[in-house]
XYZ file of C-alpha atoms in Angstrom:
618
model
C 5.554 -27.297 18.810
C 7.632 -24.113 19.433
C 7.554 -21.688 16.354
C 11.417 -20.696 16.537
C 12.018 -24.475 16.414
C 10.041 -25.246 13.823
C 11.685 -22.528 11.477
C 15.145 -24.066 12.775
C 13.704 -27.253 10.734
C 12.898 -25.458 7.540
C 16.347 -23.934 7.354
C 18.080 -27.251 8.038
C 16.375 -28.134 4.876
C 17.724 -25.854 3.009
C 20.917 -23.792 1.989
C 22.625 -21.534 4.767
C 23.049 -18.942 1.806
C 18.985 -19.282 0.879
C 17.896 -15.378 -0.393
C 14.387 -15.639 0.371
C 13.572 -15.521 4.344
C 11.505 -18.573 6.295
C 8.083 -18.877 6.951
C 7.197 -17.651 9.970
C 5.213 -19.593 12.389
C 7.238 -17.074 15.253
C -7.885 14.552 8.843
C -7.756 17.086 12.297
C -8.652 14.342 14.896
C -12.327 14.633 16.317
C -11.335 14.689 19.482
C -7.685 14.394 21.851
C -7.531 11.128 22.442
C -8.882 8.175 22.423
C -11.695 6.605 25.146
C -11.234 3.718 27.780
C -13.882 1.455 28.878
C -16.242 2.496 31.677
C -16.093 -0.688 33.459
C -15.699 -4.111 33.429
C -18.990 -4.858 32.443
C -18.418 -2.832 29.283
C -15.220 -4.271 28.564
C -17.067 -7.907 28.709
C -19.729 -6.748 26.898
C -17.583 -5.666 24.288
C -15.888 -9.122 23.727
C -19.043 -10.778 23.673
C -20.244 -8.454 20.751
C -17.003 -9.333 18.544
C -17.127 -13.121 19.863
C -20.816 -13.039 18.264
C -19.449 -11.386 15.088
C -16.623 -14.141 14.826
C -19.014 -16.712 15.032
C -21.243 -15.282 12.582
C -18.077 -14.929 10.130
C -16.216 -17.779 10.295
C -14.279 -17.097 7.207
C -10.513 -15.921 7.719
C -10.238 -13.658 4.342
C -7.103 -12.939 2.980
C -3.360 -12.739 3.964
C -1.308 -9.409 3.823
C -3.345 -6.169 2.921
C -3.029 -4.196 0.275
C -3.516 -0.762 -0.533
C -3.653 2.011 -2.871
C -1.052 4.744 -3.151
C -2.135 8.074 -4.101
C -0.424 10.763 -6.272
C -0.736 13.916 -3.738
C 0.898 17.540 -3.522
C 3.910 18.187 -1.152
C 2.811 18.659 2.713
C 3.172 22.418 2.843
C 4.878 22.420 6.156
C 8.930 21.751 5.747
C 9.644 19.006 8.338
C 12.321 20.203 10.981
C 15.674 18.053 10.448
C 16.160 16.032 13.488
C 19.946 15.056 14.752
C 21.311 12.046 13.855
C 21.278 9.442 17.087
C 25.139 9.479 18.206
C 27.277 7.462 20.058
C 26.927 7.843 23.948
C 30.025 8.540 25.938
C 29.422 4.981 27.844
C 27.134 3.228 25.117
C 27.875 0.043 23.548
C 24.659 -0.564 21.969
C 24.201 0.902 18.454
C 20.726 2.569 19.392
C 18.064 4.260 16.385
C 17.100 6.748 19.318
C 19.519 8.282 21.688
C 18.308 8.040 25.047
C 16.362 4.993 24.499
C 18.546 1.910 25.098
C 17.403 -1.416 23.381
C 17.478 -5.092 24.569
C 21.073 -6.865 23.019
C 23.045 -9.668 24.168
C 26.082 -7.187 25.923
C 25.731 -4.643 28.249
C 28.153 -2.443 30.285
C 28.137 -2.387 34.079
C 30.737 -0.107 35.972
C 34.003 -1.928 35.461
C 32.243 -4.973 33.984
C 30.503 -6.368 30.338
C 27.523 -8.285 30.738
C 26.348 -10.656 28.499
C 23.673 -13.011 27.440
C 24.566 -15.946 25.196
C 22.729 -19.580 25.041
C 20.611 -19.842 28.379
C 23.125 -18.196 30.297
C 24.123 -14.622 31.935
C 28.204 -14.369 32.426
C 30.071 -10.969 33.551
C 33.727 -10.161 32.079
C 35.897 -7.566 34.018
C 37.417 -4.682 31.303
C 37.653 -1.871 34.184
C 41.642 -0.725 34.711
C 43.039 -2.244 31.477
C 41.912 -6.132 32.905
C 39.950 -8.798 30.584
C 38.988 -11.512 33.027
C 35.908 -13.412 33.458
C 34.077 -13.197 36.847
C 31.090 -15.148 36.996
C 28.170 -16.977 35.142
C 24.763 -18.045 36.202
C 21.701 -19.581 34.062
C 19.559 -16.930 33.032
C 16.643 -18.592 34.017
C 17.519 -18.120 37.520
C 16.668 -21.111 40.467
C 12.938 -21.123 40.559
C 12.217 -21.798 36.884
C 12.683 -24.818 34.602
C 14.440 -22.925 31.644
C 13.452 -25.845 28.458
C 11.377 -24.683 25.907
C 12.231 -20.567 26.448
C 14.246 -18.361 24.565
C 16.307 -15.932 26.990
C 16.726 -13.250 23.958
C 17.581 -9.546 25.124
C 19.661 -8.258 28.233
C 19.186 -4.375 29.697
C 20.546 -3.000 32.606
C 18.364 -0.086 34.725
C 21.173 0.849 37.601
C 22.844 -1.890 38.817
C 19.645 -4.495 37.603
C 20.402 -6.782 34.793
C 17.113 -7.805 33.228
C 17.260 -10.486 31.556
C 13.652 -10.911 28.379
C 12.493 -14.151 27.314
C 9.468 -15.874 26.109
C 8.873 -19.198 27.399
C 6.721 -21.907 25.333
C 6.312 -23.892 28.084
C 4.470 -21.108 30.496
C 3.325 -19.313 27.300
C 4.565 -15.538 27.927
C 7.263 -13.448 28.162
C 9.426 -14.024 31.299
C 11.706 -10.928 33.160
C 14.949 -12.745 35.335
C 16.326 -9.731 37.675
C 19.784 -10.271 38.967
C 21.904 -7.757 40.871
C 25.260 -7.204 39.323
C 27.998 -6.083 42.283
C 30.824 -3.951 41.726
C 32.860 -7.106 41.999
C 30.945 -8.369 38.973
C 29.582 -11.132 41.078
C 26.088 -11.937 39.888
C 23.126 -12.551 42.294
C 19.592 -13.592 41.363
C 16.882 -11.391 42.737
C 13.733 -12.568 41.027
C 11.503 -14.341 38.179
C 8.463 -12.476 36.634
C 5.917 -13.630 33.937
C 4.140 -11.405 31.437
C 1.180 -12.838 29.944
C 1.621 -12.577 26.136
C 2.424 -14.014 22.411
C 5.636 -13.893 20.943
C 7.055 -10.825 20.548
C 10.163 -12.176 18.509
C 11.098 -10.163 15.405
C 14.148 -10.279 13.319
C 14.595 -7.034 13.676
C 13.269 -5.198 16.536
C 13.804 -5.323 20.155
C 10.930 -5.822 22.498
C 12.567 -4.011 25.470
C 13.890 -0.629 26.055
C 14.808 1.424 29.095
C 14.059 5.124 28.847
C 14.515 7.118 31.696
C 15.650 4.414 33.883
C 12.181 2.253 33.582
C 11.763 -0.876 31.377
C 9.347 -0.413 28.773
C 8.190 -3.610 27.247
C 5.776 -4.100 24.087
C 3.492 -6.928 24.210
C 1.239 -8.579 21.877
C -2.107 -10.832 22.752
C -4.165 -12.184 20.222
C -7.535 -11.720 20.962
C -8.636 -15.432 19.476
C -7.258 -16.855 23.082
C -10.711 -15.560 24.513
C -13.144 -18.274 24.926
C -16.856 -18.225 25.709
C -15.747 -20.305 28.747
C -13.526 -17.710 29.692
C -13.856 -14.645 31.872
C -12.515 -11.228 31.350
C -9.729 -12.092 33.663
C -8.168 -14.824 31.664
C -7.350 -12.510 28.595
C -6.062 -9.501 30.362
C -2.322 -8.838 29.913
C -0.907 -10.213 33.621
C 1.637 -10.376 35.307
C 3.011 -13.170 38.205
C 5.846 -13.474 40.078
C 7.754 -16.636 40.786
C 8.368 -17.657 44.283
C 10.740 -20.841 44.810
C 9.415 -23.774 42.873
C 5.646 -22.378 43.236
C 4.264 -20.051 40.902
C 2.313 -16.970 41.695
C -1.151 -16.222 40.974
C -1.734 -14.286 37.584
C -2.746 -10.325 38.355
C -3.858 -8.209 35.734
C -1.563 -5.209 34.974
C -4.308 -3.454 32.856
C -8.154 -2.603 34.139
C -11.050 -2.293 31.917
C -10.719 1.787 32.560
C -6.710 1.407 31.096
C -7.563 -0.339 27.470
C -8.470 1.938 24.456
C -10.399 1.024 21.647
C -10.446 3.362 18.950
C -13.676 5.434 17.799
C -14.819 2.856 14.988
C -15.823 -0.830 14.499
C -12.729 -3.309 13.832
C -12.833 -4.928 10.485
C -10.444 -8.029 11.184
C -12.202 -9.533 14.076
C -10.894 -13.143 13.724
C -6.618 -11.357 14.028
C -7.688 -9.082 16.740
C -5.329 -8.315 19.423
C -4.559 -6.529 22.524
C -1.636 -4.278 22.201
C 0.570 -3.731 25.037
C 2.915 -1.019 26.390
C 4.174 -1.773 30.072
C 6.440 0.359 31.914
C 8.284 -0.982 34.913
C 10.213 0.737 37.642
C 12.737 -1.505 40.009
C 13.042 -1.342 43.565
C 14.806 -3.419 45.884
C 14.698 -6.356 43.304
C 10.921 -6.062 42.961
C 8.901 -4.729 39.848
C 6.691 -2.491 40.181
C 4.434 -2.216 36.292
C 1.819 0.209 34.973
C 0.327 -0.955 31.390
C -1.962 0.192 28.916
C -3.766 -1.689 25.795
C -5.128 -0.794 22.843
C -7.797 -3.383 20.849
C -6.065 -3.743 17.014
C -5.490 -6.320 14.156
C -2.861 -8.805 15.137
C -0.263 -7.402 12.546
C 1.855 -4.712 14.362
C 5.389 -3.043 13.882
C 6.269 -0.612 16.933
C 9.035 2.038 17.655
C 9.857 3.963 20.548
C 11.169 7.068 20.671
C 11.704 9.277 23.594
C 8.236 10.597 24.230
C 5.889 7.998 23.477
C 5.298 4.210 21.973
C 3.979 3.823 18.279
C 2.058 1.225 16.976
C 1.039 0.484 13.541
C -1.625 -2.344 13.232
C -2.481 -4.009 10.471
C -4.886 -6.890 9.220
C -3.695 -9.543 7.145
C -7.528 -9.028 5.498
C -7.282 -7.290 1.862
C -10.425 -4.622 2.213
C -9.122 -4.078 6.023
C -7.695 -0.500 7.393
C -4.731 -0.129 9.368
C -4.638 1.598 12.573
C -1.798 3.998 14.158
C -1.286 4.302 17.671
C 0.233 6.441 19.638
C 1.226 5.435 23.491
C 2.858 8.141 25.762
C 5.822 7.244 28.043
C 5.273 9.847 30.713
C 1.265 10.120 31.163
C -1.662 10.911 28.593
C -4.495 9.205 26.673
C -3.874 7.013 23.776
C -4.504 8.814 20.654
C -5.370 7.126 17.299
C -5.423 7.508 13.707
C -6.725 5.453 10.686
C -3.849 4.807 8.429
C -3.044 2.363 4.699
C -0.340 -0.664 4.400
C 2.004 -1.035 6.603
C 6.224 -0.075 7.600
C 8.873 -2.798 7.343
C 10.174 -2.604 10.520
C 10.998 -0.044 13.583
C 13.576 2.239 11.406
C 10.556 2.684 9.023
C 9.758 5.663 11.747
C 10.820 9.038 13.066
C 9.128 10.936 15.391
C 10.718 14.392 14.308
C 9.128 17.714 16.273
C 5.588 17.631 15.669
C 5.487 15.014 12.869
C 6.216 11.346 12.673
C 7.480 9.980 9.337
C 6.785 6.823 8.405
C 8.167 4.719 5.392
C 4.900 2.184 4.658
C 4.803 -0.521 1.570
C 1.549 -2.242 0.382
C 2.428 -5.319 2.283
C 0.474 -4.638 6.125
C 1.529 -8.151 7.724
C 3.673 -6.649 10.211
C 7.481 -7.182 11.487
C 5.951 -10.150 13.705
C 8.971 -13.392 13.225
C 10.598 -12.655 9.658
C 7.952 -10.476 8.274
C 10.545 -7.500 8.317
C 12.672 -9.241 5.783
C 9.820 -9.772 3.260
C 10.871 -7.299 -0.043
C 7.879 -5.235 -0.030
C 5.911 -4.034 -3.256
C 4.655 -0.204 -3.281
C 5.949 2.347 -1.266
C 5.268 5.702 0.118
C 6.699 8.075 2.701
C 3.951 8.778 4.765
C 4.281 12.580 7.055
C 1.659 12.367 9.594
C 1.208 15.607 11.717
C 1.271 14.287 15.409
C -1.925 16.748 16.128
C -4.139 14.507 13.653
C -4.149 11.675 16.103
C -7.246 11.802 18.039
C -10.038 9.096 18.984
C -9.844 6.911 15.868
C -12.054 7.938 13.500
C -10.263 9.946 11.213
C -8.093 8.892 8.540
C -4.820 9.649 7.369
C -5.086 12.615 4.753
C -3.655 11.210 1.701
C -1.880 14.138 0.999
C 0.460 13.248 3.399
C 1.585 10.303 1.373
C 4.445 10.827 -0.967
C 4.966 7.704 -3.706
C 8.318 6.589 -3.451
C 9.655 4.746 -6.584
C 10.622 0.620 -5.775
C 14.284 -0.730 -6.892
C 14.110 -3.784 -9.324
C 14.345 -6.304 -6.250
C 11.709 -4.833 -3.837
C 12.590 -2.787 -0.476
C 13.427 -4.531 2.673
C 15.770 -2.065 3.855
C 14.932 1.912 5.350
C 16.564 4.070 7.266
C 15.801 7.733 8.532
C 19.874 9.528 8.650
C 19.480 13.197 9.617
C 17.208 15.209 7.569
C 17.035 12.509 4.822
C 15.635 9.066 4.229
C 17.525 6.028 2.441
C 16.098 2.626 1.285
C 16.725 -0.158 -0.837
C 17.036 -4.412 -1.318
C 19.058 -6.300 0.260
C 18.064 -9.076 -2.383
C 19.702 -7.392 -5.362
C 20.372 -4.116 -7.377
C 23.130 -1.832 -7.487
C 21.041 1.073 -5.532
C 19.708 2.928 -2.861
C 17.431 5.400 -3.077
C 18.024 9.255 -1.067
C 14.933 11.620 -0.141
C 15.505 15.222 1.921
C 12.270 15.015 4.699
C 11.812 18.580 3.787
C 11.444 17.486 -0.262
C 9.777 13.862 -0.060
C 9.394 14.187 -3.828
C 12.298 14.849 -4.905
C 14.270 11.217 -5.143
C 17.952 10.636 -5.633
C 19.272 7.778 -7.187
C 22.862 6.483 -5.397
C 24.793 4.334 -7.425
C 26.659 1.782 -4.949
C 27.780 -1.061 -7.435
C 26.201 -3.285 -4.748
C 22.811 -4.401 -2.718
C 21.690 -3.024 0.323
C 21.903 -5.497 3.184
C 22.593 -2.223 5.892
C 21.943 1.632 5.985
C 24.032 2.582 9.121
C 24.486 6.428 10.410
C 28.083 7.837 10.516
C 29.129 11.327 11.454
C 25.586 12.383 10.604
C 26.329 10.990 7.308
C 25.392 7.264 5.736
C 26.949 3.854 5.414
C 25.701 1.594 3.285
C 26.350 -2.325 3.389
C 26.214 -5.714 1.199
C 27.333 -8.284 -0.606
C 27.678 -9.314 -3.777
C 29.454 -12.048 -5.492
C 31.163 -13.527 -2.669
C 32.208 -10.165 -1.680
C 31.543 -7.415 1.187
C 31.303 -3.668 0.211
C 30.906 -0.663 2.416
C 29.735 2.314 1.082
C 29.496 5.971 2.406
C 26.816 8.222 1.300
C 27.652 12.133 2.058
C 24.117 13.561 2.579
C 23.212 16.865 1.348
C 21.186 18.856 -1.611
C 22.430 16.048 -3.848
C 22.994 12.487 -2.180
C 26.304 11.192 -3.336
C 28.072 7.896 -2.722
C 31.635 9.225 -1.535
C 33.804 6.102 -1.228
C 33.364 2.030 -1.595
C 35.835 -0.466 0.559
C 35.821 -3.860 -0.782
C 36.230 -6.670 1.693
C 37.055 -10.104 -0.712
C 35.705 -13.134 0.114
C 33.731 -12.066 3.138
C 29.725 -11.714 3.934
C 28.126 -10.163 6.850
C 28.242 -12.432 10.541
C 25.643 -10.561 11.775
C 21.967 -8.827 10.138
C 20.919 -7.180 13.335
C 21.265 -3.697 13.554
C 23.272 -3.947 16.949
C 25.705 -5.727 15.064
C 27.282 -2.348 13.392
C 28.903 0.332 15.906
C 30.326 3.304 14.603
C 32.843 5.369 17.284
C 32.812 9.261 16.308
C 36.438 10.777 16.826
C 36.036 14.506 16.017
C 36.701 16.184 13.001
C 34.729 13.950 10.689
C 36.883 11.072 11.659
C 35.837 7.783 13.480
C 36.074 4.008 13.391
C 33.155 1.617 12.367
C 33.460 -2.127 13.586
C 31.170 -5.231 11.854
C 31.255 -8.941 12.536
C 32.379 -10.526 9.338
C 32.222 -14.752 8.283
C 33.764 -15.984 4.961
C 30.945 -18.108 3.997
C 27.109 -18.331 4.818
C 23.663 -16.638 4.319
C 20.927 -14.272 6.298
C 20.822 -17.235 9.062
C 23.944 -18.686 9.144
C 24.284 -16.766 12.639
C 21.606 -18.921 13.920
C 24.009 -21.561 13.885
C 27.691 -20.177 13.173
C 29.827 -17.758 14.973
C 31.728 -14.768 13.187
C 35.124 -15.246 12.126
C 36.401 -11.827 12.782
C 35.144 -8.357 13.591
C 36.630 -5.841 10.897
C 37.421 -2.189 11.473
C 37.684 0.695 9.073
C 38.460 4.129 9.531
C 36.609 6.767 8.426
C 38.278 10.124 7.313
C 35.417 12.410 5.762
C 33.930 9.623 4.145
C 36.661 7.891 3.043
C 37.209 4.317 4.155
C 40.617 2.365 5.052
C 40.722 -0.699 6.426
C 42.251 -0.782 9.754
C 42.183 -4.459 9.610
C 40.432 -7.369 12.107
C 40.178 -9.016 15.397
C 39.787 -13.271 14.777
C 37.870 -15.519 16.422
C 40.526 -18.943 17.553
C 37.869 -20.934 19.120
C 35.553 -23.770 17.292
C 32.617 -25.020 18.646
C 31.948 -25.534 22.097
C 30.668 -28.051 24.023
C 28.671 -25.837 26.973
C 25.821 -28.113 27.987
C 23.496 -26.271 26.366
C 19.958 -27.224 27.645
C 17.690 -24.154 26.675
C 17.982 -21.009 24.660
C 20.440 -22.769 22.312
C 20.043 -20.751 18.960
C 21.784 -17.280 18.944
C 18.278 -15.613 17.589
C 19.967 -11.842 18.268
C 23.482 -13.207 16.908
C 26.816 -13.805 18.950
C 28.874 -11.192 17.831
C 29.701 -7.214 18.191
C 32.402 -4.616 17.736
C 32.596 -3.021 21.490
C 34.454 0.831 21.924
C 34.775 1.098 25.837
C 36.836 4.610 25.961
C 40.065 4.210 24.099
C 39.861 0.579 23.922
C 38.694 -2.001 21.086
C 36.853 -5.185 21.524
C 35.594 -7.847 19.527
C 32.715 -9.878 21.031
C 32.525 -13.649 19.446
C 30.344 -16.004 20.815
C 32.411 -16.805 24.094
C 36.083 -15.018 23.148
C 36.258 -11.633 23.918
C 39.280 -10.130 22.290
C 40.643 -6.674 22.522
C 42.832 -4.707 20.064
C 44.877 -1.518 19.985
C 44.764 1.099 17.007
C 48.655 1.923 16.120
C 50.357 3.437 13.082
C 47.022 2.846 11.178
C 46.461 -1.009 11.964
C 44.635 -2.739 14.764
C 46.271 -5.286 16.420
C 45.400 -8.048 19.124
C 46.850 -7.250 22.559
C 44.813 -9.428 24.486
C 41.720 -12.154 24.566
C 39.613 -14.635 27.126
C 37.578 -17.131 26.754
C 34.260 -16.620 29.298
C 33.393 -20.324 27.782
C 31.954 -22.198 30.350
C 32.476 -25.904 31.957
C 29.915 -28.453 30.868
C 29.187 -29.082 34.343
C 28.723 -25.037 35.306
C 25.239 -23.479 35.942
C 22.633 -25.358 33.577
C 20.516 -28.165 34.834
């Protein structure tokens, strides 16, 4: 019935260590920009045309397009290197784009870490040196019977914690807003309901805060609209909750705020509406602007500190891809007509007045676990921001640079200061190393080891994996030549965690810092679903040269919490936290802090924020 529960089935069928991922069932432009509809009317006219077309057409060609990559000449502008993100001073989330914080399961407030873990919202003190819990409430909230939703990403705007899910049962995603005191007390202020599909990925977020509003992406397929339905029924909406009653459905977008881009759509039958929302909180209330664009279904987005991208794509063969782009702070839509499709959100970078884009012959999208999918062709893909317009243009293919493919496939990208890594997390001994400024010049790194995670550190590269039963880490100094500096094996150890929040990297000065990853002895790409990390481990690095500093254990088995919704740690259950001068490790409900002394870390002090079986959940 529910798509995340259905994939928990397949992978109880088969081995925690399985290497391939589950099925899912989760030119100059012509003009500036693109155009809304007039009315209404037009907007309902519109739906009836491509309703008529789908019913003329009832066949549902192909799955995953394909496209051809082009030999072309260098773009003759130099792209301008962009700074690598870094940590912020107060940050605890390892970020792509500074300034834009994502959705995770922790989250710092004043003297206080909150965090999100199995249908529940708990606050731990850290301020003055302490480590106590404080308090824990369902992250539903009262008003809302929590079965059959997945409470997935936390953010905090002020002294808000905002709390994402999607609910099966209501069919959208839901927004829980409780206020967080300075005592670390937590009090529920409200229940909203965003009309929507899934937005789960394995690998992106689908909330950010960026300049202290929530910015939420949204998808809606299009094949929800019925000939018995009115135009009102298929609008993105929102409703708020109000005791045990809930509110009335009002549309956040009007006719004359949805863009449709300067061509017909191919895919009709995987047609979507798009959706960026942006959401400002007062006095426990929301208060959301939205705008839509019409595209295929398949869509991997990335926000960056100006504006919302989206790349759409049709799982039809002979279909075109579209590329949106979505400003934060005011503006038309602008569009462009674009081939394939990226792997997932670090497949972009919006650098000056050109966005980069990594994008493989596989267009499905990042929707569920189509980010982990080792992708065939590949090209870097440097699209001047001025060529989006209405739509109707397509992408020059000079601006596509062939990249070669390692042995296994790439599943794995990463944009690191003026250069561009990639390479398989499902074998090889590789990554691959492009300047932006020279996309055809390639370098070939040697690591001795797949590429599970490309990580940023000091401006420089990390690389990640495993391989036969053990866990290497890899720097990469970045430069004229690419070169892999240093390799720390880790023996008998894999990965806890494959989300990219599951790496944090503190800069010290000088070159010098200390990188923290959840670690497990055993176990696959899912074995978080279901398993906690063992430890966190902690290296040093001194100009690219890694020492272990050693680990931070988990004590606690599993634990009986009562768990009645939200019960699968989908974002994982584990982080390395820097909070100042001080060390934590975050495992499912332990929090354990260490100290850094004569080049080891030891434990100096842990809680559990576990809680009783009779506490909170219904």
């Amino acid at each position: 019935m529910f798509a995340r529960a259905l994939v928990l089935v397949a992978l109880a069928a088969t081995s925690a260590a399985c290497s391939q991922p589950a099925d899912p069932v989760r030119t100059p432009a012509d003009s500036d920009g693109l155009t809304a509809f007039a009315s209404e009317a037009e907007l309902t006219t519109y739906l009836d045309t491509l309703r008529a077309r789908m019913d003329r057409d009832e066949r549902r060609r192909g799955l995953y397009g394909l496209f051809n990559l082009y030999d072309a000449e260098a773009v003759s502008e130099d792209a301008v290197a962009a700074p690598p993100p870094e940590a912020e001073a107060d940050g605890i989330t390892n970020n792509q784009t500074a300034g834009v914080d994502e959705g995770g399961i922790v989250k710092r407030s004043g003297d206080h870490l909150v965090v999100l873990r199995r249908g529940r919202l708990f606050t731990v003190r850290v301020g003055d040196g302490a480590l106590a819990p404080v308090d824990v409430e369902d992250a539903s909230g009262p008003d809302v019977d929590p079965s059959g939703t997945w409470y997935d990403e936390l953010l905090m705007v002020g002294e808000t914690a905002v709390v994402v899910g999607y609910s099966y049962q209501r069919g959208g995603t839901e927004l829980v807003l409780f206020d967080v005191g300075r005592d670390g007390a937590l009090a529920y202020r409200s229940t909203y309901h965003l009309r929507s599909n899934d937005y789960y990925s394995a690998e992106n977020y689908a909330s950010r805060v960026v300049d202290d509003r929530l910015v939420f992406y949204t998808p809606l397929a299009l094949r929800w609209y019925g000939q018995e339905q009115g135009t009102e029924q298929m609008l993105p909406a929102m409703r708020r909750w109000t005791g045990d009653a809930q509110g009335a459905f009002e549309p956040i977008v009007s006719a004359t705020s949805i863009y449709r881009p300067a061509r017909e759509v191919d895919d009709v039958w995987n047609l979507a509406l798009h959706t960026v929302t942006s959401c400002g909180i007062a006095d426990g209330a929301l208060d959301c602007e939205a705008t839509a664009v019409f595209g295929p279904f398949g869509h991997t987005f990335y926000v960056s500190g100006t504006a919302v991208y989206a790349w759409l794509s049709s799982w039809q063969q002979d279909a075109a891809s579209m590329l949106y782009r979505l400003p934060l702070r005011g503006g038309e839509p602008s569009a462009l007509g674009v081939m394939g499709g990226p792997i997932d959100q670090f497949s972009f970078l919006e650098d000056g007045e050109t966005l980069n884009v990594v994008v493989s012959s596989w267009g499905g999208g990042q929707w569920m676990w189509g980010s982990e999918q080792p992708r065939g062709e590949i090209a870097l893909a440097q699209i001047p921001l001025a060529a989006l317009g209405d739509g109707a243009s397509d992408a020059d293919r000079a601006w596509y640079h062939r990249l070669p493919v390692p042995e296994a496939g790439v599943d794995v990208n990463r944009f690191v200061g003026g250069h561009l890594l990639y390479g398989s997390s499902y074998g090889g001994e590789e990554v691959f190393a492009i300047a932006r400024s020279e996309p055809d010049a390639v370098h070939k790194i040697q690591t001795g080891h797949p590429a599970e995670r490309v990580d940023v550190m000091d401006g420089h590269a990390v690389v990640v994996g495993g391989a036969k039963g053990d866990l290497f880490f890899t720097s990469v100094r970045l430069g004229d030549q690419p070169e892999a500096a240093s390799t720390y094996r880790l023996a008998d150890a894999a990965q806890g965690e494959t989300r990219s929040h599951g790496f944090f990297y503190r800069p010290q000065g000088g070159g010098e810092g200390v990188l923290g990853l959840p670690i497990r002895r055993q176990g696959g790409r899912y074995a978080s679903l279901a398993h906690g990390s063992a430890s966190v481990v902690y290296l040093r690095n001194a100009d690219l040269a890694l020492a272990p500093l050693g680990r931070l254990d988990a004590r606690a088995g599993d634990v009986d919490d009562n768990c009645q919704a939200s019960c699968v740690d989908w974002y994982g259950n584990a982080r390395p936290l820097f909070l100042g001068d001080r060390v934590f490790a975050l495992m499912g409900y332990e929090l354990v802090e260490g100290r850094v002394a004569g080049g080891q870390i030891r434990e100096v002090a842990r809680t559990s924020f576990a809680p009783r079986r009779d506490q909170t959940m219904r």
